[in-house]
Coordinates of C-alpha atoms in Angstrom, one line a residue:
X9 CA 0.2 -0.2 -0.1
X10 CA 1.4 3.4 -1.1
X11 CA 0.9 6.1 1.9
X12 CA 0.7 9.9 0.5
X13 CA 2.6 12.1 2.5
X14 CA 1.1 14.9 3.9
X15 CA 3.3 18.0 3.5
X16 CA 2.6 21.3 4.7
X17 CA 1.3 22.1 7.7
X18 CA 2.1 18.4 9.3
X19 CA 5.4 18.5 8.0
X20 CA 7.8 15.6 7.4
X21 CA 7.1 12.9 10.4
X22 CA 3.6 13.5 10.9
X23 CA 0.7 10.9 9.8
X24 CA -0.1 9.9 6.4
X25 CA -3.0 8.7 5.0
X26 CA -4.4 6.8 1.9
X27 CA -8.3 7.2 1.3
X28 CA -9.1 3.8 -0.8
X29 CA -13.0 4.4 -1.9
X30 CA -15.3 1.2 -2.6
X31 CA -14.5 0.2 -6.3
X32 CA -17.2 1.2 -8.8
X33 CA -19.4 4.0 -10.0
X34 CA -21.9 5.1 -7.3
X35 CA -25.2 6.7 -8.0
X36 CA -26.6 10.4 -7.2
X37 CA -28.3 10.1 -3.7
X38 CA -26.6 6.7 -3.3
X39 CA -23.9 5.7 -0.5
X40 CA -20.5 6.2 -1.4
X41 CA -18.2 3.9 1.2
X42 CA -14.3 2.9 1.6
X43 CA -11.6 3.2 4.1
X44 CA -9.4 5.8 5.8
X45 CA -6.0 4.2 6.4
X46 CA -3.5 5.7 8.1
X47 CA 0.1 5.5 8.9
X48 CA 1.7 6.8 12.3
X49 CA 4.4 9.4 12.1
X50 CA 7.9 9.6 13.5
X51 CA 5.8 10.4 17.4
X52 CA 2.5 9.7 18.7
X53 CA -0.3 11.7 17.4
X54 CA -3.8 12.8 18.5
X55 CA -6.1 12.8 15.1
X56 CA -8.7 15.4 16.1
X57 CA -11.0 14.8 13.2
X58 CA -10.9 13.2 9.7
X59 CA -13.3 15.1 7.2
X60 CA -14.2 14.1 3.3
X61 CA -14.7 16.8 1.0
X62 CA -16.6 16.3 -2.3
X63 CA -15.3 18.9 -4.9
X64 CA -16.1 19.5 -8.8
X65 CA -14.4 21.3 -11.3
X66 CA -16.9 24.3 -12.8
X67 CA -16.9 26.8 -14.8
X68 CA -18.1 30.2 -14.2
X69 CA -18.9 32.6 -17.1
X70 CA -18.5 36.7 -16.4
X71 CA -18.3 39.8 -18.4
X72 CA -17.7 37.5 -21.8
X73 CA -14.9 35.3 -20.2
X74 CA -14.7 32.1 -18.5
X75 CA -13.1 30.9 -15.6
X76 CA -12.9 27.5 -14.1
X77 CA -12.3 26.5 -10.3
X78 CA -13.4 23.8 -7.4
X79 CA -16.2 23.7 -5.6
X80 CA -16.5 21.9 -2.2
X81 CA -20.0 20.7 -2.5
X82 CA -20.0 18.9 0.5
X83 CA -18.4 17.5 3.3
X84 CA -18.4 15.0 6.0
X85 CA -16.5 14.1 9.1
X86 CA -16.1 10.6 9.2
X87 CA -13.7 9.8 12.3
X88 CA -11.6 11.3 14.9
X89 CA -10.4 12.2 18.9
X90 CA -8.3 8.8 18.7
X91 CA -4.5 8.7 19.1
X92 CA -2.0 7.5 16.5
X93 CA 1.0 6.0 18.0
X94 CA 4.0 6.5 16.3
X95 CA 4.0 3.7 13.0
X96 CA 1.1 2.6 14.1
X97 CA -1.3 1.5 10.9
X98 CA -5.0 2.4 11.4
X99 CA -8.4 2.4 9.1
X100 CA -11.1 4.3 9.1
X101 CA -14.2 2.8 7.4
X102 CA -17.3 5.2 5.9
X103 CA -20.3 5.2 4.7
X104 CA -21.5 8.5 3.3
X105 CA -24.7 9.9 1.6
X106 CA -24.2 11.9 -2.1
X107 CA -26.2 14.9 -2.8
X108 CA -29.0 14.0 -4.7
X109 CA -27.6 16.4 -7.3
X110 CA -24.6 15.4 -7.8
X111 CA -23.4 15.4 -11.3
X112 CA -23.0 12.1 -13.6
X113 CA -19.1 11.2 -14.8
X114 CA -20.0 8.6 -16.8
X115 CA -23.3 7.2 -19.5
X116 CA -22.8 3.6 -20.6
X117 CA -19.1 3.1 -18.6
X118 CA -18.1 6.0 -21.0
X119 CA -16.5 9.0 -19.1
X120 CA -18.1 12.6 -20.2
X121 CA -15.3 15.1 -19.0
X122 CA -16.7 16.0 -15.6
X123 CA -14.0 15.9 -13.0
X124 CA -15.6 15.0 -9.3
X125 CA -12.8 14.3 -6.5
X126 CA -12.9 13.1 -2.7
X127 CA -10.1 14.8 -0.8
X128 CA -9.1 13.8 3.0
X129 CA -8.4 16.7 5.2
X130 CA -6.5 15.5 8.4
X131 CA -6.8 17.8 11.6
X132 CA -3.7 17.0 14.1
X133 CA -2.5 19.4 16.7
X134 CA -4.6 22.1 16.1
X135 CA -3.2 22.0 12.1
X136 CA -5.3 20.7 9.1
X137 CA -3.7 19.7 5.9
X138 CA -6.0 18.4 2.8
X139 CA -3.9 15.6 1.5
X140 CA -5.3 12.2 0.2
X141 CA -7.6 13.2 -3.4
X142 CA -9.4 10.4 -5.2
X143 CA -11.2 10.7 -8.4
X144 CA -15.2 9.9 -7.7
X145 CA -17.0 8.0 -10.9
X146 CA -21.2 8.6 -10.5
X147 CA -23.4 6.6 -12.9
X148 CA -26.7 7.6 -14.0
X149 CA -29.9 6.9 -11.8
X150 CA -32.4 4.8 -13.7
X151 CA -34.4 7.7 -14.6
X152 CA -31.4 9.7 -16.0
X153 CA -30.3 7.0 -17.7
X154 CA -33.8 5.8 -19.5
X155 CA -34.2 9.9 -20.6
X156 CA -31.0 10.0 -22.1
X157 CA -30.8 6.8 -23.9
X158 CA -34.1 7.8 -25.3
X159 CA -32.2 10.7 -27.0
X160 CA -30.0 8.7 -28.4
X161 CA -33.0 6.5 -29.8
X162 CA -34.7 9.8 -31.4
X163 CA -31.5 10.7 -32.9
X164 CA -30.2 13.0 -30.9
X165 CA -26.0 13.3 -30.4
X166 CA -23.6 13.9 -27.5
X167 CA -21.7 16.8 -27.9
X168 CA -20.4 17.9 -24.4
X169 CA -21.3 17.8 -20.6
X170 CA -19.9 20.2 -18.1
X171 CA -20.5 21.6 -14.6
X172 CA -21.9 25.6 -14.6
X173 CA -21.8 28.0 -11.7
X174 CA -24.9 29.8 -10.9
X175 CA -28.6 28.9 -10.1
X176 CA -31.9 27.4 -12.2
X177 CA -34.5 29.9 -11.1
X178 CA -37.8 28.4 -10.4
X179 CA -36.1 24.8 -9.4
X180 CA -35.4 23.5 -6.2
X181 CA -31.8 23.3 -7.2
X182 CA -29.7 22.6 -4.0
X183 CA -26.1 22.7 -5.0
X184 CA -24.4 25.9 -6.2
X185 CA -23.7 24.5 -9.6
X186 CA -25.5 22.5 -12.3
X187 CA -24.5 19.7 -14.8
X188 CA -25.6 20.3 -18.6
X189 CA -25.0 17.8 -21.2
X190 CA -25.2 19.2 -24.7
X191 CA -26.7 17.1 -27.4
X192 CA -26.4 18.1 -31.2
X193 CA -30.4 17.9 -32.9
X194 CA -31.8 14.5 -34.5
X195 CA -32.2 14.7 -37.7
X196 CA -35.6 15.8 -37.9
X197 CA -35.4 19.1 -35.9
X198 CA -31.6 20.1 -37.4
X199 CA -33.9 23.1 -38.9
X200 CA -35.2 24.3 -35.7
X201 CA -32.6 24.0 -33.2
X202 CA -29.0 24.1 -32.7
X203 CA -28.5 22.4 -30.1
X204 CA -30.4 21.1 -26.7
X205 CA -29.2 20.8 -23.3
X206 CA -30.4 18.5 -20.3
X207 CA -30.1 19.3 -16.9
X208 CA -31.0 16.7 -14.2
X209 CA -32.1 18.1 -10.8
X210 CA -32.9 14.7 -8.7
X211 CA -34.1 14.7 -5.2
X212 CA -35.6 12.1 -2.7
X213 CA -39.0 12.0 -4.5
X214 CA -38.5 12.1 -8.2
X215 CA -36.3 14.6 -10.6
X216 CA -36.8 17.9 -12.3
X217 CA -35.9 17.5 -16.0
X218 CA -34.9 21.1 -17.4
X219 CA -34.3 21.2 -21.3
X220 CA -33.1 24.2 -23.3
X221 CA -33.0 24.5 -26.9
X222 CA -31.0 26.7 -28.8
X223 CA -33.2 27.7 -31.7
X224 CA -32.3 28.9 -35.0
X225 CA -33.1 32.2 -36.6
X226 CA -35.7 32.3 -39.2
X227 CA -35.5 34.5 -42.2
X228 CA -37.2 37.4 -40.3
X229 CA -36.4 36.3 -37.1
X230 CA -33.6 36.2 -34.6
X231 CA -32.5 32.7 -32.7
X232 CA -33.4 32.5 -29.1
X233 CA -34.0 29.6 -26.5
X234 CA -36.2 27.9 -25.5
X235 CA -37.0 26.3 -22.2
X236 CA -39.5 23.8 -20.3
X237 CA -39.2 21.6 -17.4
X238 CA -40.9 18.8 -16.6
X239 CA -41.0 16.3 -13.5
X240 CA -40.5 12.4 -13.4
X241 CA -40.4 10.1 -10.2
X242 CA -38.1 7.7 -9.4
X243 CA -40.6 4.7 -9.6
X244 CA -42.3 3.0 -12.6
X245 CA -39.4 3.9 -14.9
X246 CA -39.3 0.6 -16.8
X247 CA -43.0 1.1 -17.4
X248 CA -42.4 4.2 -19.5
X249 CA -42.1 4.7 -23.3
X250 CA -39.4 7.3 -22.7
X251 CA -39.0 7.6 -26.6
X252 CA -42.3 8.7 -27.1
X253 CA -42.4 11.2 -23.5
X254 CA -39.1 12.3 -24.3
X255 CA -40.2 13.2 -28.0
X256 CA -43.2 14.8 -27.0
X257 CA -41.0 17.3 -24.4
X258 CA -39.2 18.4 -27.6
X259 CA -42.3 18.9 -29.5
X260 CA -44.0 20.9 -27.0
X261 CA -40.8 23.1 -26.3
X262 CA -40.3 23.8 -29.7
X263 CA -43.2 24.3 -30.9
X264 CA -45.0 26.2 -28.4
X265 CA -41.9 28.6 -28.1
X266 CA -42.4 28.8 -32.0
X267 CA -46.1 29.9 -31.5
X268 CA -45.9 32.2 -29.0
X269 CA -42.4 33.7 -30.2
X270 CA -41.5 34.2 -26.6
X271 CA -37.5 34.8 -26.8
X272 CA -38.0 37.8 -25.1
X273 CA -39.3 36.4 -21.9
X274 CA -35.9 34.4 -21.5
X275 CA -33.3 37.1 -21.2
X276 CA -32.2 37.5 -24.7
X277 CA -28.8 39.2 -25.0
X278 CA -28.3 39.1 -21.1
X279 CA -25.3 37.4 -19.3
X280 CA -25.7 33.8 -19.0
X281 CA -24.8 32.8 -16.2
X282 CA -24.2 33.9 -12.3
X283 CA -20.8 35.1 -11.3
X284 CA -20.8 34.1 -7.6
X285 CA -20.2 31.2 -6.2
X286 CA -23.4 29.4 -5.0
X287 CA -24.0 31.9 -1.9
X288 CA -27.9 33.0 -1.1
X289 CA -30.6 31.2 -1.1
X290 CA -30.7 28.1 -3.2
X291 CA -34.4 28.7 -4.4
X292 CA -33.9 32.1 -5.3
X293 CA -33.7 33.2 -8.9
X294 CA -30.8 35.9 -7.7
X295 CA -27.9 34.8 -9.8
X296 CA -29.9 32.1 -11.7
X297 CA -29.5 31.4 -15.2
X298 CA -31.6 34.2 -16.9
X299 CA -32.4 31.9 -19.4
X300 CA -33.7 29.2 -17.4
X301 CA -36.4 30.8 -15.8
X302 CA -40.1 29.6 -14.2
X303 CA -41.5 30.1 -17.7
X304 CA -41.7 27.2 -18.7
X305 CA -45.1 25.0 -19.1
X306 CA -46.6 21.8 -19.0
X307 CA -44.5 20.0 -16.2
X308 CA -45.5 16.2 -16.9
X309 CA -45.4 14.3 -13.6
X310 CA -45.7 10.4 -13.5
X311 CA -46.2 8.4 -10.3
X312 CA -47.3 10.0 -6.9
X313 CA -44.5 11.9 -6.4
X314 CA -43.2 10.5 -3.8
X315 CA -40.8 7.8 -5.1
X316 CA -37.6 6.5 -3.7
X317 CA -34.2 6.2 -4.9
X318 CA -33.5 2.9 -7.0
X319 CA -31.3 0.7 -5.9
X320 CA -27.8 0.4 -7.4
X321 CA -28.9 -2.8 -9.3
X322 CA -31.7 -1.4 -11.4
X323 CA -31.4 0.1 -14.6
X324 CA -29.6 -1.7 -16.6
X325 CA -26.1 -1.0 -18.1
X326 CA -25.9 -0.4 -21.9
X327 CA -23.0 -1.4 -23.9
X328 CA -21.0 1.1 -25.3
X329 CA -21.6 -0.2 -28.5
X330 CA -25.7 0.2 -28.5
X331 CA -28.1 2.0 -29.4
X332 CA -28.6 5.6 -28.4
X333 CA -25.9 8.5 -27.0
X334 CA -23.4 5.4 -26.4
X335 CA -21.8 6.2 -29.8
X336 CA -21.8 9.7 -29.4
X337 CA -20.0 9.2 -25.9
X338 CA -17.0 7.3 -27.7
X339 CA -16.9 9.2 -30.5
X340 CA -17.2 12.8 -29.8
X341 CA -15.0 12.8 -26.5
X342 CA -11.7 14.4 -26.5
X343 CA -8.9 13.4 -24.5
X344 CA -7.8 16.4 -23.1
X345 CA -10.9 17.2 -21.6
X346 CA -10.3 14.2 -19.5
X347 CA -8.1 15.0 -16.5
X348 CA -5.9 12.4 -15.9
X349 CA -4.9 13.2 -12.7
X350 CA -7.9 15.0 -10.4
X351 CA -4.7 16.2 -8.0
X352 CA -3.4 17.9 -11.1
X353 CA -6.5 19.9 -11.3
X354 CA -7.9 21.1 -8.2
X355 CA -4.5 21.5 -6.9
X356 CA -3.7 25.6 -6.1
X357 CA -7.7 26.1 -5.5
X358 CA -7.9 25.9 -1.9
X359 CA -9.7 29.3 -2.1
X360 CA -12.5 28.7 -4.4
X361 CA -14.8 26.9 -2.1
X362 CA -18.1 28.0 -2.3
X363 CA -21.1 26.4 -1.4
X364 CA -19.5 23.8 1.3
X365 CA -22.0 24.1 3.4

C-alpha cells in the first residue's frame, strides 16, 4: 500500500493517509463507501478529525469571459478524537450519502469529461492538511439513463458535458452549480434547433428535467432559447415509453415557443450565468441562469411524486456499442477534456470553495 505524505502544516514525520474508495461508480443520492488508512508518524499524534470533501471542477462565465475553479459541494466528518501511535497502522471505514444533485461523470461506462474528487482532510494538533485526493465516478439514476437513452434513440448525439456555476430559477436546485449535457439535434429537428441542453435536478421524491433548446433564427427572426421543465418519479421507470415521452417534451418545447415567439421572456442577450460561487438562498432566482427561468409550461408528472431512489441494481447498463448516445459518447469525447489526475487540476484551488455547507 502506498501512503501519500501530508505536506505543509503537518510537516515531515507526521502521519500519512491513503483513502481508498469502494470500487465502481456510485449513484446520485447513493452511498459512497471506503476506508481511510492512516500510518503513524515519527511520534504519537492525536487525530482530531478526518473529513471528506466532495469537490467539482466548475465553469463560471462573467463579462464575456470564462474561468474554472474547484468547488467543495459537501463535506463529511468520518472519524477523529483518537490517538495514533508512532508507526501505527489504523483504518477508519466510512459510508456517506451523496447529494441527490451530484453530477454524473459517466454514461454507459464512458467518461463525460466531468471531474469530481473526494479529498481527505486530516486535523492533527490544531493543524489541518488537505492530503489524499481520489477521483469520484458517478453513474446515472435509472430515470436519468432512460431519458438519455431515449434521446439517443431519437437521434440526438452527445456533444459535451460541463458544470456551470449558478442557479436555475424556479427550481428546487440545492447545489451552487448544475450540470449541462449538450446534445446535437436529431435529424428531424436540425432545421429548428442548433443544440439541446439537458439538466437533471434529482431529489428524494423524483427529478426535475430542464430542457433548453438553442433555436435557429428564421428569415425574419433571430434565434433564441426555449426552456421547459418536466418532473418525473423514481418509481415505474421501466413502465414508461421514454422515446415517446421525451419526443413529446421536445416537440412541446419547440412548437409552443415558436407559436408564442417568446424569446424576450428568456432574457435574450442577457448574461448567461451568475458570477457568484453559490451564496444565498438556493431557491432564489437571484444569481440564476436567466434563460432557465420559471416560464416553462406543462410539467409532466409520473407516479405519485413520493418515489424512493432505485437501488444500484435497478437500470440496465447499456453496452458502449448499443443504440443511443453511447456512440456519441465514444466518438465525440476529446481526450484533453478528461483530467488524468484529479490532483493536477485541484492543486492551487484551495480558496475557491463556495457552497461547502
